[in-house]
XYZ file of C-alpha atoms in Angstrom:
646
model
C 160.731 144.154 138.634
C 157.006 144.270 137.909
C 155.506 144.475 134.426
C 152.053 145.880 133.707
C 149.937 144.840 130.733
C 146.726 146.774 129.977
C 144.084 144.755 128.097
C 141.036 145.728 126.074
C 139.770 142.528 124.443
C 137.578 142.313 121.346
C 133.985 141.096 121.577
C 134.689 138.541 118.813
C 135.936 135.257 120.249
C 138.403 134.459 117.452
C 140.091 137.849 117.945
C 140.265 137.248 121.688
C 141.988 133.892 121.176
C 144.656 135.601 119.056
C 145.080 138.210 121.807
C 145.452 135.490 124.465
C 148.280 133.881 122.479
C 150.017 137.241 121.996
C 149.856 138.046 125.709
C 151.262 134.610 126.618
C 154.168 135.207 124.222
C 154.889 138.640 125.729
C 154.744 137.381 129.315
C 157.049 134.446 128.553
C 159.523 136.697 126.731
C 160.210 138.949 129.733
C 161.072 137.343 133.117
C 159.076 139.816 135.211
C 156.377 139.660 137.858
C 153.354 140.529 135.741
C 150.069 142.299 136.438
C 147.608 141.919 133.552
C 144.503 144.071 133.934
C 141.666 145.574 131.939
C 138.478 144.655 130.091
C 138.853 141.011 129.000
C 135.329 140.768 127.523
C 135.115 137.234 128.892
C 134.492 135.475 132.199
C 136.222 132.643 134.034
C 133.057 131.021 135.386
C 129.368 130.845 134.330
C 128.452 132.299 137.751
C 130.167 135.552 136.707
C 127.271 136.265 134.339
C 123.597 136.947 135.111
C 120.841 137.487 132.573
C 122.844 136.310 129.557
C 123.837 132.831 128.420
C 127.446 131.776 128.944
C 129.655 130.552 126.115
C 131.346 127.525 127.683
C 133.905 127.385 124.877
C 134.915 130.993 125.489
C 135.134 130.332 129.240
C 137.320 127.287 128.642
C 139.636 129.271 126.331
C 139.938 132.097 128.870
C 140.772 129.621 131.665
C 143.329 127.968 129.391
C 144.920 131.376 128.747
C 145.195 132.057 132.497
C 146.876 128.684 133.056
C 149.304 129.104 130.150
C 150.183 132.650 131.189
C 150.803 131.446 134.779
C 148.770 134.262 136.327
C 146.138 134.268 139.067
C 142.724 135.842 139.485
C 142.190 137.194 142.999
C 138.669 137.730 144.433
C 136.855 140.979 143.665
C 135.796 142.868 146.788
C 132.961 145.368 147.074
C 130.760 143.962 144.284
C 130.163 140.853 142.211
C 130.049 142.317 138.688
C 131.750 145.143 136.786
C 129.434 145.645 133.784
C 125.694 146.110 133.177
C 123.621 146.658 130.020
C 121.070 149.193 131.481
C 118.188 147.420 129.678
C 114.837 146.019 130.723
C 116.265 142.494 130.559
C 119.031 142.998 133.070
C 122.455 141.519 132.350
C 125.500 141.626 134.617
C 129.017 140.345 133.986
C 132.443 140.501 135.553
C 134.457 141.530 132.499
C 137.120 143.631 134.240
C 139.796 142.176 136.500
C 143.473 142.075 137.473
C 145.441 138.860 136.860
C 148.645 138.594 138.907
C 151.686 136.331 138.669
C 152.196 133.942 141.631
C 155.674 135.346 142.358
C 154.259 138.831 142.992
C 151.405 137.376 145.026
C 153.849 135.463 147.228
C 155.813 138.666 147.894
C 152.736 140.821 148.544
C 150.040 138.395 149.801
C 147.811 141.317 150.895
C 147.101 142.354 147.291
C 143.407 142.755 146.537
C 141.170 144.203 143.831
C 138.124 146.290 144.681
C 135.190 147.497 142.620
C 134.306 151.194 142.852
C 130.976 152.965 142.173
C 130.458 154.173 138.600
C 128.826 157.269 137.157
C 128.269 157.515 133.384
C 130.041 154.400 132.093
C 128.465 150.954 131.923
C 131.660 149.584 133.545
C 132.626 149.890 137.198
C 136.223 151.020 137.776
C 138.400 148.565 139.695
C 141.490 149.299 141.748
C 144.281 147.026 142.979
C 145.766 147.880 146.368
C 146.654 146.483 149.781
C 144.633 146.958 152.989
C 145.677 149.766 155.286
C 147.739 148.760 158.301
C 146.204 149.631 161.654
C 148.996 150.969 163.853
C 146.638 151.399 166.802
C 144.392 154.221 168.019
C 145.584 157.806 167.769
C 143.903 160.023 170.394
C 144.108 163.325 168.518
C 145.347 164.669 165.165
C 145.688 168.241 164.016
C 145.253 168.640 160.254
C 147.132 171.438 158.539
C 144.164 172.350 156.372
C 142.295 173.571 159.464
C 144.576 176.631 159.670
C 143.051 177.963 156.437
C 139.723 178.544 158.194
C 139.792 181.924 160.005
C 136.772 181.141 162.218
C 138.400 178.012 163.585
C 141.610 179.878 164.470
C 139.625 182.617 166.242
C 137.765 179.946 168.227
C 141.065 178.362 169.282
C 142.518 181.734 170.408
C 139.460 182.496 172.532
C 139.743 179.073 174.172
C 143.428 179.680 174.915
C 142.643 182.938 176.782
C 139.941 181.493 179.049
C 142.414 180.495 181.792
C 144.474 183.168 183.559
C 148.091 182.745 184.539
C 147.305 182.012 188.231
C 145.619 178.672 187.476
C 147.848 175.717 188.351
C 148.604 173.465 185.417
C 147.807 176.326 183.018
C 149.477 174.664 180.001
C 147.666 171.358 180.442
C 144.301 173.079 180.908
C 144.787 175.278 177.835
C 145.792 172.281 175.675
C 142.681 170.381 176.731
C 140.484 173.373 175.929
C 142.121 173.852 172.496
C 141.650 170.154 171.745
C 137.982 170.368 172.746
C 137.400 173.490 170.596
C 139.058 171.869 167.553
C 137.056 168.660 167.855
C 133.819 170.625 168.289
C 134.575 172.797 165.252
C 135.456 169.760 163.140
C 132.224 167.948 164.029
C 130.134 171.024 163.113
C 131.837 171.712 159.764
C 132.642 168.270 158.363
C 129.343 167.866 156.459
C 129.566 168.329 152.693
C 126.437 169.599 150.927
C 127.791 168.925 147.456
C 129.907 165.779 147.439
C 130.733 163.584 144.466
C 131.054 160.707 146.894
C 127.381 161.029 147.862
C 126.381 160.885 144.194
C 128.506 157.779 143.660
C 126.916 156.098 146.677
C 123.426 156.908 145.391
C 124.440 155.566 141.972
C 125.684 152.344 143.587
C 122.343 151.933 145.412
C 120.510 152.211 142.088
C 122.788 149.523 140.635
C 122.041 147.210 143.573
C 118.290 147.635 143.020
C 118.715 146.905 139.319
C 120.731 143.787 140.096
C 117.810 142.311 142.054
C 114.819 143.665 140.072
C 116.089 144.572 136.603
C 116.359 147.910 134.791
C 112.768 149.147 134.774
C 111.698 152.589 133.548
C 111.697 154.169 137.014
C 115.244 153.077 137.871
C 116.583 154.196 134.493
C 114.939 157.630 134.846
C 116.224 157.958 138.407
C 119.767 157.305 137.200
C 119.502 159.859 134.383
C 118.146 162.539 136.739
C 120.931 161.846 139.213
C 123.545 162.342 136.492
C 121.921 165.621 135.434
C 121.885 166.832 139.030
C 125.539 165.948 139.523
C 126.883 167.503 136.310
C 124.642 170.404 135.314
C 122.019 170.814 138.031
C 124.092 172.749 140.567
C 124.852 176.432 140.704
C 128.277 177.684 139.759
C 128.939 178.905 143.308
C 128.076 175.482 144.723
C 130.353 173.745 142.237
C 133.206 176.093 143.160
C 132.618 175.422 146.844
C 132.611 171.700 146.127
C 136.005 171.894 144.411
C 137.423 173.798 147.408
C 136.051 171.167 149.778
C 137.469 168.394 147.590
C 140.917 170.021 147.702
C 140.750 170.303 151.485
C 139.631 166.697 151.776
C 142.548 165.602 149.593
C 145.003 167.486 151.822
C 143.424 165.930 154.895
C 143.775 162.394 153.560
C 147.416 162.997 152.751
C 148.086 163.724 156.394
C 145.423 161.623 158.012
C 146.131 158.335 159.754
C 143.569 156.047 161.303
C 141.730 157.722 164.204
C 139.801 155.428 166.499
C 138.097 156.663 169.656
C 137.330 154.232 172.456
C 133.637 153.738 173.001
C 132.058 151.997 176.005
C 135.402 150.640 177.160
C 137.758 148.171 175.548
C 136.302 144.996 173.990
C 138.234 142.851 176.479
C 137.335 144.907 179.561
C 135.037 143.911 182.416
C 132.713 146.715 181.381
C 132.077 145.139 177.978
C 131.288 141.739 179.494
C 129.025 143.371 182.061
C 126.989 145.080 179.321
C 126.769 141.870 177.272
C 125.654 139.743 180.232
C 123.119 142.374 181.257
C 121.543 142.294 177.799
C 121.483 138.488 177.874
C 119.674 138.493 181.214
C 117.094 141.028 180.041
C 116.304 138.979 176.895
C 115.724 135.667 178.734
C 112.106 134.381 178.631
C 111.546 132.600 181.940
C 107.774 132.152 181.765
C 104.807 132.994 179.540
C 101.157 133.737 180.310
C 99.021 132.787 177.314
C 95.328 131.847 176.969
C 94.862 131.965 180.762
C 97.685 129.427 181.230
C 100.973 130.173 182.980
C 103.824 128.208 181.312
C 107.404 127.894 182.561
C 108.526 124.782 180.649
C 110.578 125.906 177.571
C 109.264 122.926 175.591
C 105.635 123.931 176.207
C 106.409 127.543 175.293
C 107.873 126.398 171.962
C 104.901 124.119 171.250
C 102.447 126.922 172.014
C 104.308 129.267 169.669
C 104.288 126.622 166.911
C 100.530 126.053 167.271
C 99.901 129.692 166.330
C 100.954 128.694 162.765
C 102.392 132.113 161.976
C 104.653 130.305 159.494
C 103.675 127.213 157.507
C 106.464 125.110 156.100
C 106.522 122.170 153.703
C 104.859 118.782 154.252
C 106.283 115.488 152.989
C 104.243 112.318 152.660
C 100.950 113.958 153.606
C 101.750 115.373 157.040
C 104.242 112.755 158.204
C 107.171 115.191 158.049
C 106.832 118.973 158.403
C 109.825 121.275 157.771
C 109.912 125.019 158.401
C 113.656 125.694 158.375
C 117.153 124.248 158.116
C 119.932 125.830 160.148
C 123.555 124.721 160.070
C 126.562 126.874 160.983
C 125.667 130.450 159.918
C 123.417 129.536 156.951
C 119.644 129.303 157.356
C 116.907 128.292 154.906
C 113.241 129.021 155.638
C 110.457 127.031 153.931
C 107.098 128.804 153.745
C 103.897 128.557 151.750
C 103.663 131.154 148.931
C 101.249 133.478 150.728
C 101.831 137.115 151.666
C 100.596 136.558 155.227
C 103.421 134.129 156.023
C 106.006 136.324 154.299
C 105.028 139.328 156.411
C 105.033 137.182 159.558
C 108.681 136.353 158.901
C 109.472 140.045 158.647
C 107.576 140.749 161.901
C 109.470 137.981 163.711
C 112.815 139.449 162.678
C 111.704 142.937 163.712
C 110.794 141.571 167.149
C 114.214 139.932 167.289
C 115.846 143.300 166.568
C 113.939 144.978 169.392
C 114.658 142.197 171.885
C 118.341 141.636 171.116
C 119.509 145.094 170.110
C 120.997 143.583 166.938
C 120.252 144.669 163.381
C 119.019 142.188 160.758
C 120.501 142.902 157.326
C 117.650 142.052 154.934
C 119.859 142.902 151.946
C 121.704 139.620 152.541
C 118.436 137.685 152.339
C 117.300 135.996 149.134
C 113.875 134.705 148.060
C 113.856 131.723 145.698
C 110.701 130.310 144.133
C 109.957 126.592 143.929
C 106.923 125.753 141.829
C 105.098 129.092 141.590
C 105.086 131.951 139.089
C 108.133 134.130 138.475
C 106.479 137.489 139.193
C 105.501 136.297 142.684
C 109.181 135.978 143.545
C 109.737 139.710 143.014
C 106.601 140.461 145.038
C 107.867 138.544 148.087
C 111.346 140.085 147.720
C 109.864 143.595 147.660
C 107.865 142.854 150.805
C 110.979 141.673 152.658
C 113.195 144.368 151.079
C 115.664 141.736 149.916
C 116.848 140.339 146.580
C 114.981 137.845 144.395
C 117.156 134.874 143.460
C 116.587 131.809 141.330
C 117.675 128.207 141.676
C 120.316 126.939 141.965
C 121.386 128.622 145.200
C 124.423 127.861 147.344
C 123.828 126.417 150.824
C 126.871 125.370 152.860
C 128.840 125.334 149.622
C 126.336 123.014 147.954
C 124.343 124.035 144.841
C 120.682 123.459 145.756
C 118.366 123.071 142.775
C 121.168 122.379 140.295
C 121.049 119.553 137.749
C 123.903 117.152 138.536
C 123.285 115.335 135.267
C 124.468 118.322 133.214
C 128.071 119.070 132.289
C 127.739 122.662 133.536
C 127.212 121.365 137.090
C 130.484 119.421 137.103
C 132.468 121.978 135.078
C 132.834 124.211 138.145
C 134.324 121.305 140.079
C 136.666 120.327 137.242
C 137.848 123.937 136.873
C 138.755 124.015 140.578
C 140.826 120.880 140.076
C 142.473 122.403 136.992
C 143.451 125.418 139.100
C 144.923 123.235 141.860
C 146.782 121.113 139.297
C 148.093 124.070 137.281
C 151.138 123.092 135.170
C 153.409 125.733 136.758
C 153.057 124.055 140.190
C 154.934 120.976 138.962
C 158.188 122.924 139.020
C 157.947 123.498 142.781
C 156.899 119.968 143.816
C 158.711 116.668 144.022
C 157.038 113.432 142.940
C 155.992 112.818 146.534
C 154.525 116.316 146.727
C 152.588 115.772 143.504
C 151.209 112.498 144.847
C 150.105 114.125 148.120
C 148.405 116.944 146.190
C 146.519 114.462 143.979
C 145.521 111.992 146.714
C 144.534 114.337 149.523
C 143.984 117.903 148.327
C 142.125 117.012 145.119
C 140.197 114.224 146.839
C 138.835 116.722 149.369
C 137.334 118.750 146.499
C 135.639 115.667 145.057
C 134.311 114.117 148.265
C 131.633 116.717 149.008
C 129.910 116.331 145.630
C 130.564 112.637 145.010
C 129.068 111.669 148.365
C 125.647 112.807 147.118
C 125.589 112.651 143.303
C 126.573 110.054 140.719
C 129.444 111.310 138.597
C 129.270 110.649 134.865
C 131.850 108.487 133.095
C 133.060 111.411 130.957
C 133.675 113.713 133.939
C 135.467 110.930 135.855
C 137.765 110.307 132.883
C 138.441 114.042 132.553
C 139.469 114.283 136.224
C 141.717 111.224 135.952
C 143.338 112.723 132.863
C 144.202 115.852 134.877
C 145.688 113.693 137.634
C 147.715 111.650 135.153
C 149.036 114.712 133.311
C 150.043 116.457 136.534
C 151.812 113.415 137.989
C 153.629 112.471 134.777
C 154.542 116.036 133.779
C 152.522 116.423 130.591
C 152.394 120.033 129.366
C 150.129 121.843 126.963
C 152.312 121.142 123.899
C 154.915 118.581 124.955
C 153.790 115.132 126.003
C 156.078 112.791 127.908
C 156.277 109.024 127.517
C 154.674 107.247 130.478
C 156.732 104.410 131.945
C 153.667 102.577 133.327
C 150.024 102.249 132.449
C 147.762 104.517 134.449
C 145.716 101.488 135.576
C 148.829 100.093 137.272
C 149.792 103.440 138.807
C 146.415 104.048 140.468
C 146.173 100.547 142.006
C 146.295 100.104 145.763
C 149.720 99.985 147.383
C 149.482 96.300 148.298
C 149.100 95.569 144.572
C 152.132 97.617 143.567
C 150.416 100.933 142.767
C 150.417 104.381 144.378
C 146.934 104.072 145.879
C 145.297 106.862 143.847
C 142.262 104.757 142.927
C 139.461 105.198 140.414
C 137.197 108.229 140.702
C 134.072 106.258 139.716
C 134.765 103.505 142.285
C 135.236 106.075 145.063
C 131.957 107.673 144.012
C 130.065 104.368 144.319
C 131.664 103.639 147.666
C 130.619 107.020 149.082
C 127.074 106.604 147.766
C 126.882 103.135 149.343
C 127.572 104.744 152.713
C 124.067 106.244 152.580
C 122.704 102.683 152.717
C 124.630 102.192 155.957
C 123.435 105.547 157.310
C 119.858 104.569 156.456
C 120.251 101.602 158.818
C 121.839 103.479 161.714
C 120.250 106.948 161.697
C 116.714 105.921 162.564
C 115.286 109.380 163.368
C 117.499 111.573 161.194
C 115.629 114.318 159.325
C 116.998 113.343 155.894
C 115.817 109.742 156.372
C 112.335 110.772 157.500
C 112.017 113.014 154.415
C 113.156 110.219 152.058
C 110.825 107.666 153.659
C 107.825 110.020 153.561
C 108.537 111.322 150.056
C 109.100 107.983 148.324
C 107.183 105.544 150.518
C 110.184 103.505 151.684
C 110.050 101.021 154.526
C 111.398 102.926 157.510
C 111.685 99.729 159.564
C 114.054 98.012 157.142
C 117.778 98.067 157.755
C 118.526 98.551 154.058
C 117.401 101.029 151.456
C 114.729 98.848 149.824
C 114.030 100.915 146.740
C 110.473 100.551 145.394
C 110.792 103.050 142.558
C 108.908 106.280 141.924
C 107.784 108.405 138.997
C 109.682 111.511 140.167
C 112.957 110.496 141.822
C 115.521 113.136 142.718
C 119.119 112.956 141.508
C 120.108 111.771 144.973
C 117.640 108.866 145.070
C 118.503 107.985 141.470
C 122.151 107.676 142.451
C 121.359 105.290 145.331
C 118.922 103.257 143.228
C 121.542 102.837 140.490
C 123.735 100.904 142.944
C 121.030 98.257 143.354
C 120.217 98.085 139.656
C 123.863 97.442 138.782
C 124.203 94.810 141.531
C 127.045 97.006 142.709
C 129.998 95.515 144.574
C 129.943 98.363 147.087
C 126.441 97.391 148.291
C 127.397 93.708 148.301
C 130.481 94.401 150.439
C 128.397 96.559 152.760
C 125.937 93.732 153.385
C 128.772 91.235 153.836
C 130.462 93.431 156.403
C 127.278 94.276 158.315
C 126.685 92.687 161.685
C 123.022 92.681 162.710
C 122.373 92.815 166.460
C 119.032 91.224 167.387
C 117.214 92.495 170.462
C 113.810 93.522 171.764
C 113.914 96.785 169.814
C 115.666 95.428 166.724
C 114.376 96.560 163.329
C 116.006 93.718 161.385
C 113.629 92.192 158.841
C 113.566 88.398 159.141
C 113.362 87.698 155.402
C 115.346 90.620 153.961
C 118.054 91.555 156.472
C 119.240 88.155 157.805
C 121.763 86.654 155.370
C 123.168 83.153 154.888
C 126.148 82.783 152.557
C 125.713 86.274 151.012
C 121.976 85.810 150.304
C 119.044 86.882 152.457
C 116.498 84.307 153.669
C 114.005 85.405 151.032
C 116.426 84.375 148.263
C 117.890 81.339 150.057
C 114.480 79.742 150.817
C 112.068 80.961 148.104
C 109.521 78.142 148.569
C 109.256 78.708 152.323
C 108.945 82.468 151.745
C 105.983 81.901 149.387
C 104.213 79.816 152.038
C 104.856 82.321 154.841
C 101.866 84.359 155.988
C 104.057 87.062 157.559
C 106.400 88.505 154.953
C 107.196 91.912 156.483
C 107.899 90.917 160.076
C 111.024 91.516 162.122
C 113.060 88.733 163.726
C 111.190 88.980 167.027
C 107.921 88.056 165.254
C 109.211 84.593 164.284
C 109.758 82.972 167.653
C 109.518 83.259 171.401
C 111.457 82.501 174.544
C 110.732 79.291 176.441
C 112.679 79.690 179.626
C 116.216 80.535 178.535
C 115.845 78.936 175.093
C 114.644 80.650 171.916
C 112.149 78.641 169.837
C 111.673 79.563 166.163
C 108.119 79.650 164.863
C 107.409 80.530 161.218
C 103.668 80.806 160.461
C 102.840 79.054 157.138
C 99.648 78.673 155.099
C 99.985 74.867 155.010
C 102.286 72.112 156.134
C 105.615 71.739 154.402
C 106.102 68.769 152.098
C 109.128 66.526 152.430
C 110.864 67.859 149.349
C 110.350 71.392 150.626
C 111.916 70.560 153.996
C 115.091 69.406 152.260
C 115.453 72.913 150.873
């Protein structure tokens, strides 16, 4: 059996907390598969609010309620938010939702919740349903409601009488003619001049504009006029006709199943591939005639296009590194100077792409984010591109660009994901081995992406380890079990008698130390060239020789902290590094060659002071004499006897 609980939560947090406890008591009292839906007046994540500050305490209490009630939030389709304030300072929130028990979700995995367009209310209605099942194409359907139209029936009768009895295959010919007449009549009379659906779609478009620009006077007036037109602006005869059409449409949808006509052959047919290959051939640029020069080399064509400077990107370290775009998988970021000329050039390039490829660029999925210029300019560029104006942080490949990793809000999203994966109700379905696998591999995969770039704070690391400990040992919200072993002994490596869970902070330092290794091996990588140009590092050195800067990023701060702490991860990296010396080696003689865990600069400080060449590579300190290598260290003066003994 399924139980439904309708919720309308108070705007006062203390009252909501009482309501959460009452709902948990009700759900635990009746062993049903529950669906809890309504206006909760709270959000599960700070990203579910725009234009208004988030109460982290309220969010934490709401998440705690969801965990205690053992119910799930499924993604909202069709829109991001369900409430708006209709004011100049725009505010959007997802206050309405359905929360479903895992048992029901396991039985009906296709369950979804969708947001619908709104009219008068400041809330969007939401509906919970399952996607329609496609049983395949149906070539023709006759709808019973068509018989109510006298003109259509007369048209069908006249088509039936066209063929005389002497024609062979009279029945087949008449059926084809009737089918043709019905389809023609339906296509001519299916338009609706007064449709509530059209008003709802126009209302939804206004909401989308407000979400990107805010509720200005023009948008608010447009919405009011649309409501007047829908409710009181039509004639009585038109409203009556609309109700008749609505009734017919309702009857049609009762009978209607999915109708899909084949167009340009099947997607797997030879015809489809022929069309696709023909378009590909027509779009190929084999040569280019420009400035009285005929070019066929693709590399020269690209260089000539770049020299036009239709788009100017960002320079790092003067003009050492120039970046115009980043493109990985299906996500692309464009970097341009804040000038209208370059913005319009981007739009022109995409328009040319549309004409050449036959594809359509959806500018509504674009977003313009400002970095270092005034706020009002952001809206200006977005209007020019007909896209939305966004603000940092933005998500790129699942990574929050422009966020502040030093703040608790940044890590709270990650911790809440872990809390969801380690929900207390999951312990009942897992053995101890299953719990260990979930902690070591599933949870670790959530942490790796963020911890490989940013330094995690001590408080967040302890909070994550507490979640791991509670899940493994079976601690609940109220009851707390006695632990047989200390957590420090449990998380040790297996060869030391532990389970191999490890410390979160140690894993974080180890992953950050890997960037030191990558700095040595990825000589021409884009990220390294940007770091070297931005902070003036020595690109020829094998190791990340940090010189310090007045404006370090969170990423460079994290790497620099490893050196400042004399971190064991960096020490182990240097100990395990094998330097190969050759004609093209970049190994620094004084800084990269080590003897007994110390580089030559530290092992022989007096000789290093006398050396005239302090930044040279190994090849600069010797030469080949036949098949024998002779070392030669240029010094300012001769070495004294006591210095030689060093």
